[in-house]
Coordinates of C-alpha atoms and ligand atoms in Angstrom, one line a residue:
X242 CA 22.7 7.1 13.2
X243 CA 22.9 4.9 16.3
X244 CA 20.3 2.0 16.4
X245 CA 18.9 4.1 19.6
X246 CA 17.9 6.4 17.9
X247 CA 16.6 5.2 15.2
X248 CA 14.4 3.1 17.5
X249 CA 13.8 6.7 19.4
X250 CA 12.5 8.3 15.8
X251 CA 10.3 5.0 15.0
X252 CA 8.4 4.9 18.4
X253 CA 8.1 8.9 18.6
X254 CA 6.7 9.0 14.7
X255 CA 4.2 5.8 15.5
X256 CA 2.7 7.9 18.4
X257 CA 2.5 11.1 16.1
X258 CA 0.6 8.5 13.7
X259 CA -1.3 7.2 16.2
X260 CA -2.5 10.8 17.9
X261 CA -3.4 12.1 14.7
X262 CA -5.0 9.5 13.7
X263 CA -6.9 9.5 17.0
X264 CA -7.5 13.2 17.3
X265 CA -9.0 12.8 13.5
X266 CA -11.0 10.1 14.4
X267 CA -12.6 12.1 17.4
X268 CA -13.4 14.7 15.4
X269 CA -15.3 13.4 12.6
X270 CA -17.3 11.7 15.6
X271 CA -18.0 15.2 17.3
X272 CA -18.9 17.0 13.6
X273 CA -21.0 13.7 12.7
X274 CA -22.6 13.8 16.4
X275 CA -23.1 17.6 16.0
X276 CA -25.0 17.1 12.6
X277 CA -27.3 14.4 14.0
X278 CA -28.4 16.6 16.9
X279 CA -28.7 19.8 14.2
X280 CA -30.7 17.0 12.3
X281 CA -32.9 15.8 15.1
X282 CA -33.7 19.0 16.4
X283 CA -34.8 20.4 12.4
X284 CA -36.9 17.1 12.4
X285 CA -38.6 17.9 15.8
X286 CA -39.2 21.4 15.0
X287 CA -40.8 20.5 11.5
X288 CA -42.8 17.7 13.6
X289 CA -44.3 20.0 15.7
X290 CA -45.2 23.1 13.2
X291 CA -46.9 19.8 11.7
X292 CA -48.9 18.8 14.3
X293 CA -50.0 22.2 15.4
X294 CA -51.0 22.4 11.4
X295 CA -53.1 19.5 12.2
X296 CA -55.0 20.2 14.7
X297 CA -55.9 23.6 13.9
X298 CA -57.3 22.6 10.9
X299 CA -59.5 19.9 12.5
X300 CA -60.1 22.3 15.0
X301 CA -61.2 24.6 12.2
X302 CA -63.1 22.0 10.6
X303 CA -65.3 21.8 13.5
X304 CA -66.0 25.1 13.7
X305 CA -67.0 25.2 9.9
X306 CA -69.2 22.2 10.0
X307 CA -71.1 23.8 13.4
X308 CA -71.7 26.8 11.5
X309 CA -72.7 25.1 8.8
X310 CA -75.4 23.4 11.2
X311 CA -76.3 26.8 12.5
X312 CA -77.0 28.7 9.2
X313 CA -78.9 25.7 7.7
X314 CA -82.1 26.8 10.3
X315 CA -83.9 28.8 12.2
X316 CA -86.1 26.9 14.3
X317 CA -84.9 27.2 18.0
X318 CA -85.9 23.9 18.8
X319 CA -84.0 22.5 16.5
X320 CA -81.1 25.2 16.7
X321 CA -80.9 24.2 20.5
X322 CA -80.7 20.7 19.3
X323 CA -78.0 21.0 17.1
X324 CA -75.9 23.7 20.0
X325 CA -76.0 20.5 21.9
X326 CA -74.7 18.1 18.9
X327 CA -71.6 20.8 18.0
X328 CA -70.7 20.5 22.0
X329 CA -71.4 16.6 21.5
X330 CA -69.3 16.7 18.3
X331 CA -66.6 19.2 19.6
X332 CA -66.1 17.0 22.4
X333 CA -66.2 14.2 20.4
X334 CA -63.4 15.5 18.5
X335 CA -61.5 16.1 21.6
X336 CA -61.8 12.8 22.8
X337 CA -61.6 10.7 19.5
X338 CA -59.9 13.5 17.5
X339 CA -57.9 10.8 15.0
X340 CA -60.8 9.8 13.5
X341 CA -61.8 13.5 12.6
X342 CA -58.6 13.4 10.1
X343 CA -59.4 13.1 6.9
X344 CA -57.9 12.7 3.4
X345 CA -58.2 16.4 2.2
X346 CA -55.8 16.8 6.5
X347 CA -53.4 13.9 5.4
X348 CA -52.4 15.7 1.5
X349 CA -52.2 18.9 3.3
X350 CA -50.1 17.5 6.2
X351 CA -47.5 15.6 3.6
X352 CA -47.3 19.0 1.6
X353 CA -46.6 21.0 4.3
X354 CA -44.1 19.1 5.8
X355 CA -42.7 18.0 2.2
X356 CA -42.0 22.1 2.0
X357 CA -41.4 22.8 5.3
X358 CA -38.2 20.6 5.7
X359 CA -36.5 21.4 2.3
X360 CA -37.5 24.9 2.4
X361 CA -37.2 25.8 5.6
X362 CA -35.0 23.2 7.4
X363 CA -32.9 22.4 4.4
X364 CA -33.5 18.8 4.5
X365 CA -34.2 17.5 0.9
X366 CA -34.5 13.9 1.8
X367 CA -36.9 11.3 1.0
X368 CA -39.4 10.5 4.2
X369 CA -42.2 8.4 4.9
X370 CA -44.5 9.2 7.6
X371 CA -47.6 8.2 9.6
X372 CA -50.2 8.6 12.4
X373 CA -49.6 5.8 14.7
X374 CA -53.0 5.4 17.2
X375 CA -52.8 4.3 20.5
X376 CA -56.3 2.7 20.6
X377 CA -56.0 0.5 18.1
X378 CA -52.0 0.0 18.3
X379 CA -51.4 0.3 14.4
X380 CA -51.0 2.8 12.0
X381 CA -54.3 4.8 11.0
X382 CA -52.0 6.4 7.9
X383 CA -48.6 5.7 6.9
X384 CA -47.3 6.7 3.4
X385 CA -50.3 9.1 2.7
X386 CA -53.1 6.6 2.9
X387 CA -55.3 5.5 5.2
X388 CA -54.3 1.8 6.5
X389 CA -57.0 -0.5 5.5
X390 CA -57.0 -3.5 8.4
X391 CA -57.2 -6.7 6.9
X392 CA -58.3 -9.3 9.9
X393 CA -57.0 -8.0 13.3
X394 CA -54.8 -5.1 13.8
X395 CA -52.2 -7.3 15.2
X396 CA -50.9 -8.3 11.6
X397 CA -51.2 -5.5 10.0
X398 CA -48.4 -4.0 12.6
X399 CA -46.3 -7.1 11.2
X400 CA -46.7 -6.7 8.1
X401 CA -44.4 -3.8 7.7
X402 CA -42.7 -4.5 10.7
X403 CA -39.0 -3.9 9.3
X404 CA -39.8 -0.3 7.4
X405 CA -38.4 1.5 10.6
X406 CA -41.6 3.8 10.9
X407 CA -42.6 1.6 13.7
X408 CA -39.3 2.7 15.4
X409 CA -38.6 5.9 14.6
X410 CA -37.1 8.5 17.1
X411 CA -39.3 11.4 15.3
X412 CA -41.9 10.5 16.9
X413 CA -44.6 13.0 18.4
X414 CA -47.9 12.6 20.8
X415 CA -50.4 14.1 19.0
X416 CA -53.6 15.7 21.1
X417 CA -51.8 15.0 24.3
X418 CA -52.3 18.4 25.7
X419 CA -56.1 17.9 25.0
X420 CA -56.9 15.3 27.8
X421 CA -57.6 12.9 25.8
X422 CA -58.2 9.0 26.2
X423 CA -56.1 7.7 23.6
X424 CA -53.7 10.0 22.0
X425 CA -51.6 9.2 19.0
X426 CA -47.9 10.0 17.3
X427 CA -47.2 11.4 14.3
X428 CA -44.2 9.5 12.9
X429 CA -41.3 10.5 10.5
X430 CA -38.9 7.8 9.2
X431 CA -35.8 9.1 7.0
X432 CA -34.8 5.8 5.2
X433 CA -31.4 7.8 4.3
X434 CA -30.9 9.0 7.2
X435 CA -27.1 7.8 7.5
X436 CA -26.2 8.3 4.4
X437 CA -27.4 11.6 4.6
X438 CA -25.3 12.4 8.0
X439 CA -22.1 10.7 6.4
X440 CA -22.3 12.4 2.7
X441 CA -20.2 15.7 4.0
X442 CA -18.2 13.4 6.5
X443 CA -17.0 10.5 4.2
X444 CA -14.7 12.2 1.9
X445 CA -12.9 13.8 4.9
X446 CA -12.9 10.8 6.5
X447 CA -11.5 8.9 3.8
X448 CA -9.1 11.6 2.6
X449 CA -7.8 11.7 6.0
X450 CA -7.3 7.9 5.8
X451 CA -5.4 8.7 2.6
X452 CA -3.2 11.1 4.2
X453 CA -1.9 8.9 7.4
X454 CA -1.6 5.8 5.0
X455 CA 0.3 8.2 3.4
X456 CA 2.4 9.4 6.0
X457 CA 2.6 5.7 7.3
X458 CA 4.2 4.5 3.4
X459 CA 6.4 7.1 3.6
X460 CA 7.6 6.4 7.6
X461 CA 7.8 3.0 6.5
X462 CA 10.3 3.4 3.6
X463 CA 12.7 6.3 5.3
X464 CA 13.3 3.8 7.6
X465 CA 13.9 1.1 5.2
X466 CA 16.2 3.3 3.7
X467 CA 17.7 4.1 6.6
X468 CA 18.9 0.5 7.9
X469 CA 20.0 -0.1 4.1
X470 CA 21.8 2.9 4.6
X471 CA 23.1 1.7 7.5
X472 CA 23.7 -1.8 6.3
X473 CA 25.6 -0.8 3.3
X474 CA 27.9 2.1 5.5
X475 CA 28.8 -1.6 7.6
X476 CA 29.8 -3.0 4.7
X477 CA 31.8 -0.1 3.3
X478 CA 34.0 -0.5 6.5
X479 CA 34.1 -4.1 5.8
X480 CA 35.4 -3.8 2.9
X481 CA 38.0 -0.7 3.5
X482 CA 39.4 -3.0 6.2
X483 CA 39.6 -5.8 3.9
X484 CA 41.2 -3.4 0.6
X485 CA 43.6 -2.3 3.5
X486 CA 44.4 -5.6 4.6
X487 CA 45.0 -6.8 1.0
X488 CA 47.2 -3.8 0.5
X489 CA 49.3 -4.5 3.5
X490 CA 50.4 -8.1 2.9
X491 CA 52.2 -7.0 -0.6
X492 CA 53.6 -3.7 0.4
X493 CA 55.2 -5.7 3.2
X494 CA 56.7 -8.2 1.1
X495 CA 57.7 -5.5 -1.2
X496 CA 59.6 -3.8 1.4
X497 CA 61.5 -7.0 2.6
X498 CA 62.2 -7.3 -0.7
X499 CA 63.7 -4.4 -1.3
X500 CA 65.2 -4.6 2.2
X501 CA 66.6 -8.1 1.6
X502 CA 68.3 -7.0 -2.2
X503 CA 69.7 -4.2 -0.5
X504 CA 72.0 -6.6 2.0
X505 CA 75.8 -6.7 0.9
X506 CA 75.9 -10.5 0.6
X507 CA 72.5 -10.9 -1.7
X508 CA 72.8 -7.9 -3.9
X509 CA 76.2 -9.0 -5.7
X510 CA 74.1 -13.3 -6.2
X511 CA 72.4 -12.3 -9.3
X512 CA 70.4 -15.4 -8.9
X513 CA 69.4 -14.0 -5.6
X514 CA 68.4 -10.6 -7.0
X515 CA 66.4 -12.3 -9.5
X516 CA 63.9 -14.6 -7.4
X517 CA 63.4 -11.3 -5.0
X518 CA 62.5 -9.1 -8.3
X519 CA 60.5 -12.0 -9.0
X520 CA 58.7 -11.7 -5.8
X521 CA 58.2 -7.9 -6.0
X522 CA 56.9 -8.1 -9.3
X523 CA 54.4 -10.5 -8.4
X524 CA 53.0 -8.9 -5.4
X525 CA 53.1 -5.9 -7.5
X526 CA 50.6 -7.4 -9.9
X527 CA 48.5 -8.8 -7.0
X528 CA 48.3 -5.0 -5.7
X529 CA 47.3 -4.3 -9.1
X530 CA 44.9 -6.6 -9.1
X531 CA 43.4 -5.2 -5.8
X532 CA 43.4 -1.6 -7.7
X533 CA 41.4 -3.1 -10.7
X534 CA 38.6 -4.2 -8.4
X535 CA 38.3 -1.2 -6.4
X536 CA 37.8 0.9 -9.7
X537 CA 35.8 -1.3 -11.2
X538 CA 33.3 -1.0 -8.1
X539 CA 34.4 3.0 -8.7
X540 CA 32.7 1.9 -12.5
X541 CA 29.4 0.2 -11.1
X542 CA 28.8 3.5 -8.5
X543 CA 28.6 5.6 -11.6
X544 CA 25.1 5.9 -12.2
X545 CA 26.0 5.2 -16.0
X546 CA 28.9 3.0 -17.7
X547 CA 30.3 4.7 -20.2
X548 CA 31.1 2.0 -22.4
X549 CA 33.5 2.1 -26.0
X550 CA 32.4 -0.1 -28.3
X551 CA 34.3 -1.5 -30.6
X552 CA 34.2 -5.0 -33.2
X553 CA 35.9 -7.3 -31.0
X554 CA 36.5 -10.8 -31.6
X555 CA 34.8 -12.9 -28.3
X556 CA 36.7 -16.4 -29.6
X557 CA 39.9 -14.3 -29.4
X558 CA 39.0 -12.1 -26.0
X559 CA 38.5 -15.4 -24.8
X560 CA 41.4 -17.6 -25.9
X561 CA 43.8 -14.5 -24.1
X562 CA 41.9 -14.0 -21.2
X563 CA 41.8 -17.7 -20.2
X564 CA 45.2 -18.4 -21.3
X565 CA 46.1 -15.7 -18.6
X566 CA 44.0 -17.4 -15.8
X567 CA 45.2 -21.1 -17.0
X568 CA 48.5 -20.3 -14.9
X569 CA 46.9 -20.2 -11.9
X570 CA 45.0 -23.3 -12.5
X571 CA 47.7 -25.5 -13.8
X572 CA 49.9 -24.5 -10.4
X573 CA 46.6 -26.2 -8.7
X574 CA 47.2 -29.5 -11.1
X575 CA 43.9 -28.3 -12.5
X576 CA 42.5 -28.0 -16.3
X577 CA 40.7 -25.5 -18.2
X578 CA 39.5 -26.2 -21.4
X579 CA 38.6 -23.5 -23.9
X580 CA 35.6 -24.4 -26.2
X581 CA 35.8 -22.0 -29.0
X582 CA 32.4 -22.9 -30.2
X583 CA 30.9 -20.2 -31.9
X584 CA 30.5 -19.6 -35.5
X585 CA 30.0 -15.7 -35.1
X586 CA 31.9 -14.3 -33.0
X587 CA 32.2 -10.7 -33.7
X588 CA 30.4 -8.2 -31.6
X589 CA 30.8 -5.0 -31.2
X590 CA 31.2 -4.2 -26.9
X591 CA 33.8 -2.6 -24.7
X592 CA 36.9 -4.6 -25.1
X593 CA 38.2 -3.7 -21.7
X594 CA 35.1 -4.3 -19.5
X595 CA 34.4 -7.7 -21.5
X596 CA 38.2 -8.9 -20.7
X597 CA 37.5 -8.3 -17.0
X598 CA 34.2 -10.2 -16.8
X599 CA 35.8 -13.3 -18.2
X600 CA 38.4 -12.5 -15.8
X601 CA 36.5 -12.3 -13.0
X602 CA 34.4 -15.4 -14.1
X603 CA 36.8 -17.4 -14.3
X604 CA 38.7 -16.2 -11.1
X605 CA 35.7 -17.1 -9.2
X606 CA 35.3 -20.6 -11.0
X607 CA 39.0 -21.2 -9.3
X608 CA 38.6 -19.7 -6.1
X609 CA 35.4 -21.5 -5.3
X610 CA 36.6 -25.0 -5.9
X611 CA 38.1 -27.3 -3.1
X612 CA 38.8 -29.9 -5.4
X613 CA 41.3 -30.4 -8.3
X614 CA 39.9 -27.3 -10.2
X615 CA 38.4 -28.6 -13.8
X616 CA 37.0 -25.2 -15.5
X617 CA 35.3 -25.2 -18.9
X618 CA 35.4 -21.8 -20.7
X619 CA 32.9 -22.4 -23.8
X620 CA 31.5 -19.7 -26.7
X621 CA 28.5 -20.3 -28.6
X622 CA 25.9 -18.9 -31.1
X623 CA 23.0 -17.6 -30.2
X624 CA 20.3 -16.1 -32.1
X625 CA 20.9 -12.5 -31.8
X626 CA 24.3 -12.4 -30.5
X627 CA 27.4 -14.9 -28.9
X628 CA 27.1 -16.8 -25.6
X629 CA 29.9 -17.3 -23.1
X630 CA 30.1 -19.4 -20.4
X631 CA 32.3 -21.1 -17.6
X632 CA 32.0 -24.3 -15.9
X633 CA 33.4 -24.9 -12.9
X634 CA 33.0 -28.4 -10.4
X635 CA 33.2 -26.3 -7.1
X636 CA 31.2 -25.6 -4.1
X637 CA 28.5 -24.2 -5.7
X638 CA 25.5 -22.6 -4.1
X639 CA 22.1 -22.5 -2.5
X640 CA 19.3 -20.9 -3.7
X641 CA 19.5 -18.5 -1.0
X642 CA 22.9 -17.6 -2.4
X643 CA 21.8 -17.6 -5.7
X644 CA 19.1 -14.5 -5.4
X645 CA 21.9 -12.2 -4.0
X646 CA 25.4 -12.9 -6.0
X647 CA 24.9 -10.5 -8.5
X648 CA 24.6 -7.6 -5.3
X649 CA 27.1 -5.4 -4.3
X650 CA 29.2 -6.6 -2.0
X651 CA 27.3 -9.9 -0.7
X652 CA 29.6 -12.9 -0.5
X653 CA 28.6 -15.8 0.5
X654 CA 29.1 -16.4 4.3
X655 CA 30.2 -20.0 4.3
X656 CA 31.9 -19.5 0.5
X657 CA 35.6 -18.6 1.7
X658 CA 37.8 -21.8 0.4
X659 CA 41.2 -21.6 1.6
X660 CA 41.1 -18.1 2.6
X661 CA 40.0 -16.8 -0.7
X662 CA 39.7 -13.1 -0.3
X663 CA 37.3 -10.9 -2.1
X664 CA 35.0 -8.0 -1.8
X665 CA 31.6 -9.6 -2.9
X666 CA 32.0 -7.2 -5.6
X667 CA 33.1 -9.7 -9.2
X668 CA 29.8 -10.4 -10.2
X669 CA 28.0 -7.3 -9.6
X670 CA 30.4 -5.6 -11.6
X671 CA 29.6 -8.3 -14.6
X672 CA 25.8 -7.6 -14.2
X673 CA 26.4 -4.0 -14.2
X674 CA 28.7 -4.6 -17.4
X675 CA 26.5 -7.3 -19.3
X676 CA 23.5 -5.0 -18.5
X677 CA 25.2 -2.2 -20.0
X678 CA 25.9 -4.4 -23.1
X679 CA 21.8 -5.3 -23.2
X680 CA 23.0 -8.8 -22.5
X681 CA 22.3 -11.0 -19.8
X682 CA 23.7 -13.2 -17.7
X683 CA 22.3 -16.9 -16.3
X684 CA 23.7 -18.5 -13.6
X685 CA 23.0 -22.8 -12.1
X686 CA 24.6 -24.3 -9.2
X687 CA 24.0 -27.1 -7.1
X688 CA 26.0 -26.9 -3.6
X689 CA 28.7 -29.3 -3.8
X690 CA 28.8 -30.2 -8.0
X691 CA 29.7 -26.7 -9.5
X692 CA 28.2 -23.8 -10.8
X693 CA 28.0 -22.6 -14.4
X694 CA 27.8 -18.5 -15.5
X695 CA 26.5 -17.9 -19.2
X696 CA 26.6 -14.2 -20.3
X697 CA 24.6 -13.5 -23.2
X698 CA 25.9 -10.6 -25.3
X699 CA 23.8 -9.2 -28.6
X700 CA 25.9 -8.5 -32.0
X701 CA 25.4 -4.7 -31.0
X702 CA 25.0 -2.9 -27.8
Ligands
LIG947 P1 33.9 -12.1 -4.4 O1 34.4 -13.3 -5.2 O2 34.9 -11.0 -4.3 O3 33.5 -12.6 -3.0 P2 31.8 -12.0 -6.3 O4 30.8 -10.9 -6.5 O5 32.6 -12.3 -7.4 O6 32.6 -11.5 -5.0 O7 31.0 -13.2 -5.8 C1 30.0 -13.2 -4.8 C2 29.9 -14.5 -4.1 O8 29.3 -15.5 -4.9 C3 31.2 -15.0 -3.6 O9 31.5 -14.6 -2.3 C4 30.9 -16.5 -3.7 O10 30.5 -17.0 -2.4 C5 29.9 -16.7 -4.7 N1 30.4 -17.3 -5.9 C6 30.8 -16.6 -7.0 N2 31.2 -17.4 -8.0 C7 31.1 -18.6 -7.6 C8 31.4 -19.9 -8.1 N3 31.8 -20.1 -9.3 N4 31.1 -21.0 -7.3 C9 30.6 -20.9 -6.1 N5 30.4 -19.7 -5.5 C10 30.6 -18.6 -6.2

């Protein structure tokens, strides 16, 4: 996949996020705008069922106590009087109509509007509610009681400034139609109001969060996956190009070889013949060499190592496999000691895979030394199995380096002393091996003093 597109995939899927998300966003504002309006419009309807409540039974009330007046004589002096103190009273109650409401108004008013919002508006939420006056600028009731004024009406309005009752949208003139001089509101306060609104909306809201976070994890690691994918197909060309080139170089020398041993004047030297076999069997070995790595990364790509064991004696693996290497490191003027230290030092592991991690230890501890090569190769105890370890005085490592060795394929960028060739894969292939074992393996360095490997490998695998 070119880098184009993947940059063409990551800014198309960002703005699909980023719509969705949007779109999502818009609607849960339009549904929660839609249910406050739905809400509001319940509220005004139940205010206004309640006020016409109210005043019919005041109006009502007027009507009973002028009867009342009426029945209780029948003097028409007297009867006239009292005609004239119902007209005085009823337009009284016009005129100063809130203080006409009384406790007997105020239960009733409460209970109907208790039953008229959950029954009929379906609103079964906690309210508080008042009748604000006008004249007096306060609250005549509020919470079902009457407000008893303690000093001036100016501090009574503070005292319960903050309840929101004061600033309530629901709120509604009361006798306004009536002419009067100073009407007043009936109030209704929902202190859950927004919780109320948000109850159906949060769990979409939040589930919908969910889902794009979702969406955004997932993006987010395809494309990870994608430049490792990428990353690791570079380095798979790297290192065909490099196998190829390390194939080449011997082949080529094999065939000149051959070539030269095939010329009338070198085939009847016998001492001739013999240095060019030499030389053919030693690149032939190097190719073989080059095989054993590229099926050893073959061994690591296997999801699992299939491993033989068998009782193998690590003081003995060692001494051979060293002894093998020491060639190479004697032709450099160098040393490597061999420590047989430990006391136990039969295990039961792979005989085959364990030969080719010493190898390939101490292969490294030679090709990453500038200097006169001085390599220790030392067993020991330890408590539940053997330890194994090399010591080398070369270029060491950062601590950069140090966290990536053990990955496939990495090789140092700067580590390539005279044109050491490799394919960053040696060490991965001992981690894969020692894991297999249920060992492990350490690893110090200090740039410039040496390194030292120690692989840990139990009695039993
Ligand atoms: P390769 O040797 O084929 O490059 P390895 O997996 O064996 O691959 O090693 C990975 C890298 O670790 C090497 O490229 C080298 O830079 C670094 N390294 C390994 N062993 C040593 C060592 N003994 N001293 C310094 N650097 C080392």
């Amino acid at each position: 996949m070119s880098r184009k597109a993947i940059i063409a995939i990551i800014i198309l899927m960002s703005a699909a996020v980023i719509g969705s998300s949007a779109i999502q966003l818009f609607w849960v504002r339009k549904s929660l705008a839609l249910k406050e309006k739905t809400f509001d419009d319940r509220i005004f309807i139940t205010l206004n069922m309640a006020k016409e409540k109210l005043l019919s039974e005041l109006q009502s009330d007027i009507k009973i106590k002028g009867l009342e007046k009426k029945l209780s004589t029948k003097d028409p002096i007297i009867r006239k009087q009292l005609e004239y103190e119902i007209r005085k009273d009823e337009v009284l109650s016009d005129t100063n109509s809130l203080e006409n409401i009384n406790s007997d108004h105020v239960e009733a008013l409460d209970n109907f509007m208790k039953k008229e919002l959950r029954d009929n508006q379906g609103i079964d939420l906690e309210y508080e509610y008042g009748i604000y006056s006008n004249k007096t600028n306060s609250f005549l009731i509020r919470d079902g009681h009457f407000v008893v004024e303690f000093g001036n009406s100016g501090s009574t309005s503070t005292i319960k400034e903050e309840d929101g009752l004061e600033s309530t949208p629901y709120s509604l003139p009361i006798f306004e139609d009536l002419s009067v001089v100073e009407p007043g509101y009936l109030k209704l306060y929902f202190p859950k109001r927004t919780r109320y609104l948000w109850q159906n909306l949060l769990p979409i809201l939040i589930s919908s969060i969910l889902f794009t976070l979702m969406i955004l994890f997932c993006f987010a690691y395809t494309v990870y996956i994608i430049f490792k994918q990428k990353k690791l197909s570079e380095i798979k060309n790297d290192f065909i190009n490099n196998m190829t080139h390390e194939f080449k170089t011997p082949i080529a020398t094999i065939s000149l070889a051959t070539d030269s041993i095939g010329n009338a004047s070198i085939i009847s030297n016998e001492d001739k013949v013999r240095r060019f076999l030499g030389i053919i069997k030693a690149e032939n070995k190097r190719m073989l060499n080059q095989v054993e790595k590229v099926l050893q990364m073959a061994q690591i790509d296997k999801q699992e190592i299939t491993l033989k064991p068998v009782k193998i004696d690590i003081n003995d693996l060692v001494k051979t496999v060293a002894e093998n290497s020491a060639l190479k490191v004697q032709s450099r003027d160098g040393v490597l000691d061999i420590r047989l230290n430990a006391k136990f030092p039969v295990i039961e592991a792979d005989q085959t895979h364990i030969s080719n991690i010493i190898a390939n230890l101490i292969d490294n501890a030679e090709k990453y030394t500038k200097e006169i090569p001085h390599i220790e190769v030392e067993t020991s105890d330890d408590k539940d199995g053997i330890k194994i370890s090399v010591r080398d005085n070369g270029i060491g490592m950062s601590k950069e380096a140090l966290k990536h060795i053990f990955e496939k394929f990495y090789r140092v960028p700067t580590g390539n002393v005279h044109d050491v060739k490799g394919f960053g894969l040696g060490l991965s292939y001992v981690k894969a091996i020692v894991d297999a074992h249920g060992g492990r393996v350490y690893v110090k360095s200090e740039l410039g003093k040496g390194s030292i490997f120690t692989v840990f490998l139990p009695f039993k695998s």
